[in-house]
PDB file of C-alpha atoms in Angstrom:
ATOM      1  CA  UNK A   1      -5.043  44.691  30.375  1.00 65.00           C
ATOM      2  CA  UNK A   2      -4.234  46.703  33.445  1.00 71.00           C
ATOM      3  CA  UNK A   3      -6.761  44.748  35.395  1.00 74.00           C
ATOM      4  CA  UNK A   4      -5.384  41.601  34.362  1.00 78.00           C
ATOM      5  CA  UNK A   5      -1.974  42.702  35.437  1.00 77.00           C
ATOM      6  CA  UNK A   6      -2.874  43.817  38.692  1.00 76.00           C
ATOM      7  CA  UNK A   7      -4.947  40.557  39.369  1.00 78.00           C
ATOM      8  CA  UNK A   8      -1.344  38.822  38.587  1.00 84.00           C
ATOM      9  CA  UNK A   9       0.677  40.896  40.573  1.00 83.00           C
ATOM     10  CA  UNK A  10      -2.463  39.866  43.312  1.00 81.00           C
ATOM     11  CA  UNK A  11      -2.058  36.343  42.745  1.00 88.00           C
ATOM     12  CA  UNK A  12       2.193  36.470  42.620  1.00 91.00           C
ATOM     13  CA  UNK A  13       1.314  38.231  46.737  1.00 88.00           C
ATOM     14  CA  UNK A  14      -0.926  34.945  47.815  1.00 88.00           C
ATOM     15  CA  UNK A  15       1.870  32.743  46.426  1.00 94.00           C
ATOM     16  CA  UNK A  16       4.482  34.680  48.407  1.00 94.00           C
ATOM     17  CA  UNK A  17       2.436  35.170  51.346  1.00 90.00           C
ATOM     18  CA  UNK A  18       1.612  31.821  51.201  1.00 91.00           C
ATOM     19  CA  UNK A  19       5.117  29.830  50.702  1.00 94.00           C
ATOM     20  CA  UNK A  20       6.985  32.699  53.573  1.00 94.00           C
ATOM     21  CA  UNK A  21       4.138  31.847  55.782  1.00 91.00           C
ATOM     22  CA  UNK A  22       5.203  28.491  56.334  1.00 92.00           C
ATOM     23  CA  UNK A  23       8.930  28.815  55.718  1.00 94.00           C
ATOM     24  CA  UNK A  24       9.368  31.454  58.763  1.00 94.00           C
ATOM     25  CA  UNK A  25       6.561  30.747  60.297  1.00 90.00           C
ATOM     26  CA  UNK A  26       7.370  27.287  61.297  1.00 92.00           C
ATOM     27  CA  UNK A  27      10.507  28.980  63.549  1.00 93.00           C
ATOM     28  CA  UNK A  28       8.261  32.031  64.811  1.00 92.00           C
ATOM     29  CA  UNK A  29       5.697  29.480  66.098  1.00 89.00           C
ATOM     30  CA  UNK A  30       8.334  27.071  67.887  1.00 92.00           C
ATOM     31  CA  UNK A  31      10.062  30.116  69.334  1.00 91.00           C
ATOM     32  CA  UNK A  32       7.096  31.928  70.309  1.00 86.00           C
ATOM     33  CA  UNK A  33       6.574  29.355  73.020  1.00 87.00           C
ATOM     34  CA  UNK A  34       9.366  31.261  75.421  1.00 88.00           C
ATOM     35  CA  UNK A  35       8.879  34.718  75.868  1.00 85.00           C
ATOM     36  CA  UNK A  36      12.452  35.421  76.193  1.00 87.00           C
ATOM     37  CA  UNK A  37      12.822  34.050  72.762  1.00 90.00           C
ATOM     38  CA  UNK A  38      10.940  36.389  70.953  1.00 92.00           C
ATOM     39  CA  UNK A  39      13.788  38.785  70.063  1.00 91.00           C
ATOM     40  CA  UNK A  40      15.038  35.251  67.717  1.00 94.00           C
ATOM     41  CA  UNK A  41      11.016  35.067  66.467  1.00 93.00           C
ATOM     42  CA  UNK A  42      11.719  38.301  65.275  1.00 94.00           C
ATOM     43  CA  UNK A  43      14.167  37.922  63.369  1.00 95.00           C
ATOM     44  CA  UNK A  44      12.177  35.686  61.323  1.00 96.00           C
ATOM     45  CA  UNK A  45       9.205  38.000  60.823  1.00 94.00           C
ATOM     46  CA  UNK A  46      11.413  40.880  59.433  1.00 96.00           C
ATOM     47  CA  UNK A  47      12.493  38.016  57.242  1.00 97.00           C
ATOM     48  CA  UNK A  48       9.297  37.756  55.932  1.00 95.00           C
ATOM     49  CA  UNK A  49       8.275  40.863  55.419  1.00 95.00           C
ATOM     50  CA  UNK A  50      11.288  42.083  53.487  1.00 97.00           C
ATOM     51  CA  UNK A  51      10.645  39.211  51.148  1.00 96.00           C
ATOM     52  CA  UNK A  52       6.873  39.658  51.031  1.00 94.00           C
ATOM     53  CA  UNK A  53       7.168  43.743  50.682  1.00 95.00           C
ATOM     54  CA  UNK A  54      10.213  43.496  48.152  1.00 96.00           C
ATOM     55  CA  UNK A  55       8.974  40.586  46.343  1.00 95.00           C
ATOM     56  CA  UNK A  56       5.973  42.653  45.412  1.00 92.00           C
ATOM     57  CA  UNK A  57       8.565  45.014  43.601  1.00 92.00           C
ATOM     58  CA  UNK A  58       7.570  47.721  46.518  1.00 94.00           C
ATOM     59  CA  UNK A  59      10.400  49.770  47.572  1.00 95.00           C
ATOM     60  CA  UNK A  60      10.423  53.012  50.426  1.00 96.00           C
ATOM     61  CA  UNK A  61      13.035  56.169  50.977  1.00 96.00           C
ATOM     62  CA  UNK A  62      12.925  57.449  54.342  1.00 97.00           C
ATOM     63  CA  UNK A  63      13.225  60.903  55.261  1.00 96.00           C
ATOM     64  CA  UNK A  64      14.355  61.962  58.246  1.00 96.00           C
ATOM     65  CA  UNK A  65      12.290  65.401  59.523  1.00 96.00           C
ATOM     66  CA  UNK A  66      14.065  64.946  63.141  1.00 96.00           C
ATOM     67  CA  UNK A  67      17.571  64.778  64.785  1.00 95.00           C
ATOM     68  CA  UNK A  68      16.102  62.586  67.516  1.00 96.00           C
ATOM     69  CA  UNK A  69      17.602  58.610  68.000  1.00 95.00           C
ATOM     70  CA  UNK A  70      16.344  56.100  69.147  1.00 96.00           C
ATOM     71  CA  UNK A  71      17.631  54.251  72.199  1.00 95.00           C
ATOM     72  CA  UNK A  72      18.201  50.593  71.716  1.00 92.00           C
ATOM     73  CA  UNK A  73      17.965  49.501  75.436  1.00 91.00           C
ATOM     74  CA  UNK A  74      13.760  51.349  75.464  1.00 93.00           C
ATOM     75  CA  UNK A  75      10.768  50.162  74.875  1.00 93.00           C
ATOM     76  CA  UNK A  76       8.399  52.385  72.453  1.00 96.00           C
ATOM     77  CA  UNK A  77       5.151  53.099  71.076  1.00 96.00           C
ATOM     78  CA  UNK A  78       5.706  53.254  67.322  1.00 97.00           C
ATOM     79  CA  UNK A  79       2.581  54.931  65.551  1.00 97.00           C
ATOM     80  CA  UNK A  80       2.252  55.983  61.651  1.00 97.00           C
ATOM     81  CA  UNK A  81      -0.925  56.569  59.722  1.00 96.00           C
ATOM     82  CA  UNK A  82      -3.126  53.143  58.187  1.00 92.00           C
ATOM     83  CA  UNK A  83      -2.787  53.094  54.386  1.00 88.00           C
ATOM     84  CA  UNK A  84      -2.720  49.692  53.090  1.00 88.00           C
ATOM     85  CA  UNK A  85      -2.067  45.620  54.504  1.00 87.00           C
ATOM     86  CA  UNK A  86       1.882  47.051  53.485  1.00 91.00           C
ATOM     87  CA  UNK A  87       2.532  49.041  56.537  1.00 93.00           C
ATOM     88  CA  UNK A  88       2.780  45.942  58.586  1.00 92.00           C
ATOM     89  CA  UNK A  89       6.057  44.902  56.705  1.00 94.00           C
ATOM     90  CA  UNK A  90       7.166  48.113  56.531  1.00 96.00           C
ATOM     91  CA  UNK A  91       6.820  48.712  59.682  1.00 96.00           C
ATOM     92  CA  UNK A  92       8.707  45.648  60.892  1.00 96.00           C
ATOM     93  CA  UNK A  93      11.766  46.129  58.069  1.00 97.00           C
ATOM     94  CA  UNK A  94      12.223  49.623  59.446  1.00 97.00           C
ATOM     95  CA  UNK A  95      12.109  48.630  63.779  1.00 96.00           C
ATOM     96  CA  UNK A  96      15.323  46.817  63.473  1.00 94.00           C
ATOM     97  CA  UNK A  97      16.641  47.225  67.013  1.00 94.00           C
ATOM     98  CA  UNK A  98      13.331  47.358  68.295  1.00 95.00           C
ATOM     99  CA  UNK A  99      11.521  43.836  68.468  1.00 94.00           C
ATOM    100  CA  UNK A 100       7.713  45.013  67.931  1.00 94.00           C
ATOM    101  CA  UNK A 101       4.446  43.285  68.586  1.00 93.00           C
ATOM    102  CA  UNK A 102       1.144  44.854  66.796  1.00 90.00           C
ATOM    103  CA  UNK A 103      -2.156  45.330  68.365  1.00 85.00           C
ATOM    104  CA  UNK A 104      -4.647  44.048  65.890  1.00 77.00           C
ATOM    105  CA  UNK A 105      -8.572  43.031  65.334  1.00 76.00           C
ATOM    106  CA  UNK A 106      -9.210  39.309  66.101  1.00 76.00           C
ATOM    107  CA  UNK A 107     -10.526  38.872  63.007  1.00 76.00           C
ATOM    108  CA  UNK A 108      -7.149  38.011  61.728  1.00 72.00           C
ATOM    109  CA  UNK A 109      -7.055  35.001  63.643  1.00 74.00           C
ATOM    110  CA  UNK A 110      -9.585  33.106  61.031  1.00 78.00           C
ATOM    111  CA  UNK A 111      -6.839  33.084  58.207  1.00 76.00           C
ATOM    112  CA  UNK A 112      -5.250  30.136  57.764  1.00 75.00           C
ATOM    113  CA  UNK A 113      -1.725  29.211  59.298  1.00 73.00           C
ATOM    114  CA  UNK A 114      -1.353  33.135  59.314  1.00 76.00           C
ATOM    115  CA  UNK A 115      -4.139  33.442  61.623  1.00 76.00           C
ATOM    116  CA  UNK A 116      -2.100  31.129  64.256  1.00 77.00           C
ATOM    117  CA  UNK A 117       1.116  31.990  64.345  1.00 78.00           C
ATOM    118  CA  UNK A 118      -0.368  35.789  64.893  1.00 79.00           C
ATOM    119  CA  UNK A 119      -2.190  34.915  68.090  1.00 76.00           C
ATOM    120  CA  UNK A 120       0.887  34.209  69.583  1.00 77.00           C
ATOM    121  CA  UNK A 121       3.206  36.932  69.048  1.00 78.00           C
ATOM    122  CA  UNK A 122       0.385  39.398  68.517  1.00 84.00           C
ATOM    123  CA  UNK A 123      -1.819  41.391  70.851  1.00 83.00           C
ATOM    124  CA  UNK A 124      -5.019  40.461  69.477  1.00 81.00           C
ATOM    125  CA  UNK A 125      -8.083  43.532  70.763  1.00 77.00           C
ATOM    126  CA  UNK A 126     -11.581  42.205  69.987  1.00 73.00           C
ATOM    127  CA  UNK A 127     -13.230  46.251  69.316  1.00 71.00           C
ATOM    128  CA  UNK A 128     -16.858  45.072  69.755  1.00 73.00           C
ATOM    129  CA  UNK A 129     -15.812  44.141  73.334  1.00 71.00           C
ATOM    130  CA  UNK A 130     -15.297  46.857  75.979  1.00 71.00           C
ATOM    131  CA  UNK A 131     -13.654  44.031  77.995  1.00 77.00           C
ATOM    132  CA  UNK A 132     -11.564  43.450  75.311  1.00 71.00           C
ATOM    133  CA  UNK A 133     -10.249  46.470  74.873  1.00 71.00           C
ATOM    134  CA  UNK A 134      -9.709  47.310  78.360  1.00 73.00           C
ATOM    135  CA  UNK A 135      -7.461  44.433  78.282  1.00 81.00           C
ATOM    136  CA  UNK A 136      -5.070  45.543  75.690  1.00 81.00           C
ATOM    137  CA  UNK A 137      -3.104  47.304  78.422  1.00 81.00           C
ATOM    138  CA  UNK A 138      -2.428  44.967  80.261  1.00 84.00           C
ATOM    139  CA  UNK A 139      -1.199  42.417  78.051  1.00 86.00           C
ATOM    140  CA  UNK A 140       1.155  45.312  76.381  1.00 87.00           C
ATOM    141  CA  UNK A 141       2.472  46.194  79.558  1.00 85.00           C
ATOM    142  CA  UNK A 142       3.708  42.544  79.706  1.00 87.00           C
ATOM    143  CA  UNK A 143       5.456  42.510  76.131  1.00 89.00           C
ATOM    144  CA  UNK A 144       6.767  45.792  76.854  1.00 89.00           C
ATOM    145  CA  UNK A 145       8.057  44.351  80.362  1.00 88.00           C
ATOM    146  CA  UNK A 146       9.660  41.502  78.130  1.00 89.00           C
ATOM    147  CA  UNK A 147      11.353  43.938  76.430  1.00 90.00           C
ATOM    148  CA  UNK A 148       9.029  44.747  73.882  1.00 93.00           C
ATOM    149  CA  UNK A 149       8.250  47.230  71.449  1.00 95.00           C
ATOM    150  CA  UNK A 150       4.147  48.261  70.516  1.00 95.00           C
ATOM    151  CA  UNK A 151       2.956  48.987  67.050  1.00 95.00           C
ATOM    152  CA  UNK A 152      -0.136  50.568  67.128  1.00 93.00           C
ATOM    153  CA  UNK A 153      -2.051  52.322  64.013  1.00 93.00           C
ATOM    154  CA  UNK A 154      -4.271  54.796  65.967  1.00 93.00           C
ATOM    155  CA  UNK A 155      -6.752  55.066  62.832  1.00 90.00           C
ATOM    156  CA  UNK A 156      -7.806  51.694  64.039  1.00 82.00           C
ATOM    157  CA  UNK A 157      -7.818  50.382  60.696  1.00 78.00           C
ATOM    158  CA  UNK A 158      -7.466  51.956  56.461  1.00 77.00           C
ATOM    159  CA  UNK A 159     -10.177  54.038  55.994  1.00 73.00           C
ATOM    160  CA  UNK A 160     -12.883  53.150  53.733  1.00 71.00           C
ATOM    161  CA  UNK A 161     -12.974  56.195  52.334  1.00 72.00           C
ATOM    162  CA  UNK A 162     -10.081  56.738  49.868  1.00 70.00           C
ATOM    163  CA  UNK A 163     -10.309  60.216  49.720  1.00 76.00           C
ATOM    164  CA  UNK A 164      -9.568  60.062  53.324  1.00 82.00           C
ATOM    165  CA  UNK A 165      -6.010  61.574  54.499  1.00 87.00           C
ATOM    166  CA  UNK A 166      -6.354  60.697  57.695  1.00 92.00           C
ATOM    167  CA  UNK A 167      -8.779  59.231  59.958  1.00 92.00           C
ATOM    168  CA  UNK A 168     -10.001  60.317  63.521  1.00 92.00           C
ATOM    169  CA  UNK A 169      -7.723  58.693  66.078  1.00 94.00           C
ATOM    170  CA  UNK A 170      -8.267  56.749  68.882  1.00 90.00           C
ATOM    171  CA  UNK A 171      -6.812  56.552  72.176  1.00 89.00           C
ATOM    172  CA  UNK A 172      -5.978  53.624  72.832  1.00 87.00           C
ATOM    173  CA  UNK A 173      -1.655  54.406  71.952  1.00 91.00           C
ATOM    174  CA  UNK A 174      -1.721  57.834  74.066  1.00 93.00           C
ATOM    175  CA  UNK A 175      -3.312  56.308  76.820  1.00 90.00           C
ATOM    176  CA  UNK A 176      -0.820  53.425  76.832  1.00 89.00           C
ATOM    177  CA  UNK A 177       2.227  55.241  76.421  1.00 91.00           C
ATOM    178  CA  UNK A 178       1.498  57.932  79.139  1.00 89.00           C
ATOM    179  CA  UNK A 179       0.269  54.704  81.434  1.00 86.00           C
ATOM    180  CA  UNK A 180       3.893  53.289  81.074  1.00 85.00           C
ATOM    181  CA  UNK A 181       5.981  56.258  80.141  1.00 89.00           C
ATOM    182  CA  UNK A 182       6.352  54.919  76.725  1.00 92.00           C
ATOM    183  CA  UNK A 183       8.227  57.891  73.531  1.00 95.00           C
ATOM    184  CA  UNK A 184       5.755  57.771  71.184  1.00 96.00           C
ATOM    185  CA  UNK A 185       7.380  57.131  68.400  1.00 97.00           C
ATOM    186  CA  UNK A 186       6.043  58.734  65.076  1.00 98.00           C
ATOM    187  CA  UNK A 187       5.975  57.684  61.572  1.00 98.00           C
ATOM    188  CA  UNK A 188       4.363  58.951  58.159  1.00 98.00           C
ATOM    189  CA  UNK A 189       3.639  56.638  55.094  1.00 96.00           C
ATOM    190  CA  UNK A 190       2.824  57.850  51.849  1.00 94.00           C
ATOM    191  CA  UNK A 191       1.921  56.355  48.766  1.00 89.00           C
ATOM    192  CA  UNK A 192       1.367  52.783  49.738  1.00 88.00           C
ATOM    193  CA  UNK A 193      -2.343  53.701  49.163  1.00 84.00           C
ATOM    194  CA  UNK A 194      -2.172  54.149  45.921  1.00 82.00           C
ATOM    195  CA  UNK A 195       0.494  51.739  45.503  1.00 84.00           C
ATOM    196  CA  UNK A 196      -1.158  48.495  47.171  1.00 79.00           C
ATOM    197  CA  UNK A 197      -4.823  49.529  47.689  1.00 67.00           C
ATOM    198  CA  UNK A 198      -7.899  47.231  48.337  1.00 56.00           C
ATOM    199  CA  UNK A 199      -9.264  48.245  45.547  1.00 55.00           C
ATOM    200  CA  UNK A 200      -8.587  45.616  43.093  1.00 50.00           C
ATOM    201  CA  UNK A 201      -8.562  47.597  39.775  1.00 54.00           C
ATOM    202  CA  UNK A 202      -5.500  49.229  40.586  1.00 64.00           C
ATOM    203  CA  UNK A 203      -2.504  48.554  42.094  1.00 69.00           C
ATOM    204  CA  UNK A 204       0.979  48.433  40.744  1.00 75.00           C
ATOM    205  CA  UNK A 205       4.877  47.900  41.808  1.00 84.00           C
ATOM    206  CA  UNK A 206       6.015  51.080  42.920  1.00 88.00           C
ATOM    207  CA  UNK A 207       7.951  53.162  45.420  1.00 92.00           C
ATOM    208  CA  UNK A 208       6.906  54.591  48.953  1.00 93.00           C
ATOM    209  CA  UNK A 209       7.839  57.317  51.561  1.00 96.00           C
ATOM    210  CA  UNK A 210       8.330  56.823  54.664  1.00 97.00           C
ATOM    211  CA  UNK A 211       8.782  59.951  57.022  1.00 97.00           C
ATOM    212  CA  UNK A 212      10.351  60.152  60.508  1.00 98.00           C
ATOM    213  CA  UNK A 213       8.723  62.918  62.413  1.00 97.00           C
ATOM    214  CA  UNK A 214      10.313  61.711  65.914  1.00 97.00           C
ATOM    215  CA  UNK A 215       9.697  61.012  69.317  1.00 97.00           C
ATOM    216  CA  UNK A 216       6.790  62.334  71.681  1.00 95.00           C
ATOM    217  CA  UNK A 217       7.253  61.877  75.219  1.00 91.00           C
ATOM    218  CA  UNK A 218       4.725  60.896  77.796  1.00 87.00           C
ATOM    219  CA  UNK A 219       5.531  63.873  79.801  1.00 82.00           C
ATOM    220  CA  UNK A 220       1.539  64.920  78.540  1.00 79.00           C
ATOM    221  CA  UNK A 221      -1.554  63.770  78.259  1.00 88.00           C
ATOM    222  CA  UNK A 222      -2.987  61.657  76.720  1.00 89.00           C
ATOM    223  CA  UNK A 223      -4.950  63.756  75.351  1.00 92.00           C
ATOM    224  CA  UNK A 224      -2.361  66.211  74.615  1.00 93.00           C
ATOM    225  CA  UNK A 225       0.067  63.429  72.257  1.00 94.00           C
ATOM    226  CA  UNK A 226      -2.791  62.359  70.762  1.00 95.00           C
ATOM    227  CA  UNK A 227      -3.664  65.837  69.112  1.00 95.00           C
ATOM    228  CA  UNK A 228       0.459  66.606  68.755  1.00 95.00           C
ATOM    229  CA  UNK A 229       0.466  62.957  66.954  1.00 96.00           C
ATOM    230  CA  UNK A 230      -2.270  63.638  64.631  1.00 97.00           C
ATOM    231  CA  UNK A 231      -1.650  66.970  63.582  1.00 97.00           C
ATOM    232  CA  UNK A 232       1.878  66.202  63.356  1.00 97.00           C
ATOM    233  CA  UNK A 233       1.071  63.401  60.861  1.00 97.00           C
ATOM    234  CA  UNK A 234      -1.504  65.792  58.979  1.00 96.00           C
ATOM    235  CA  UNK A 235       0.892  68.337  58.867  1.00 96.00           C
ATOM    236  CA  UNK A 236       3.357  65.593  56.777  1.00 96.00           C
ATOM    237  CA  UNK A 237       0.397  64.319  54.106  1.00 94.00           C
ATOM    238  CA  UNK A 238      -0.672  67.460  53.274  1.00 92.00           C
ATOM    239  CA  UNK A 239       2.461  69.535  52.865  1.00 89.00           C
ATOM    240  CA  UNK A 240       3.330  65.951  50.712  1.00 84.00           C
ATOM    241  CA  UNK A 241      -0.070  66.285  48.569  1.00 80.00           C
ATOM    242  CA  UNK A 242       0.504  69.782  47.789  1.00 76.00           C
TER     243      UNK A 242
END
């Protein structure tokens, strides 16, 4: 019975995704033709995120572990651990005052309808191509010059092994921060791995936990930034689960 309910729940997500991707995707697609209009397109992106995240019966609690404040006029590199596809929606919900562009896998372009919109508002990367990976920095810089912030999940994807609490970080987010003098905003997501996993035998509506860990300044080297971010998120995860 539990498995049947789980499949019904996931089928409900497909309905939500289809309806709201069409509803909000059309204005996003139209507005995306003018780079100066992305701030307006982003409003529809956030509404899409709200409808899917909360429409799936998901909720979140935010705990601030730092008193640092974000500057509305500053562009940031936002990072977190990557636990579920729902991380994307949650990050959009959290970033209300900073229109964000995601760095994501090129393969997502193949998804009908969604892929058409995705390739216009995100920075795509083909991880098998060194040239594509190198060009990400230039394209992210362009997005930031237009007034947008960047979201990168430094693990590069959701670990296939669900026993892994935090996978090894890749260099991209920290090199970008250092090159363009952009502070890194660190979040830790807890619970979505259990609530909305890729394993179809599990999954249920529930509440996730979000920790705001603070802001890292790009005065450190990319290597030190990566180490600081990794240890910060890992410490938060271990403290939560223990």
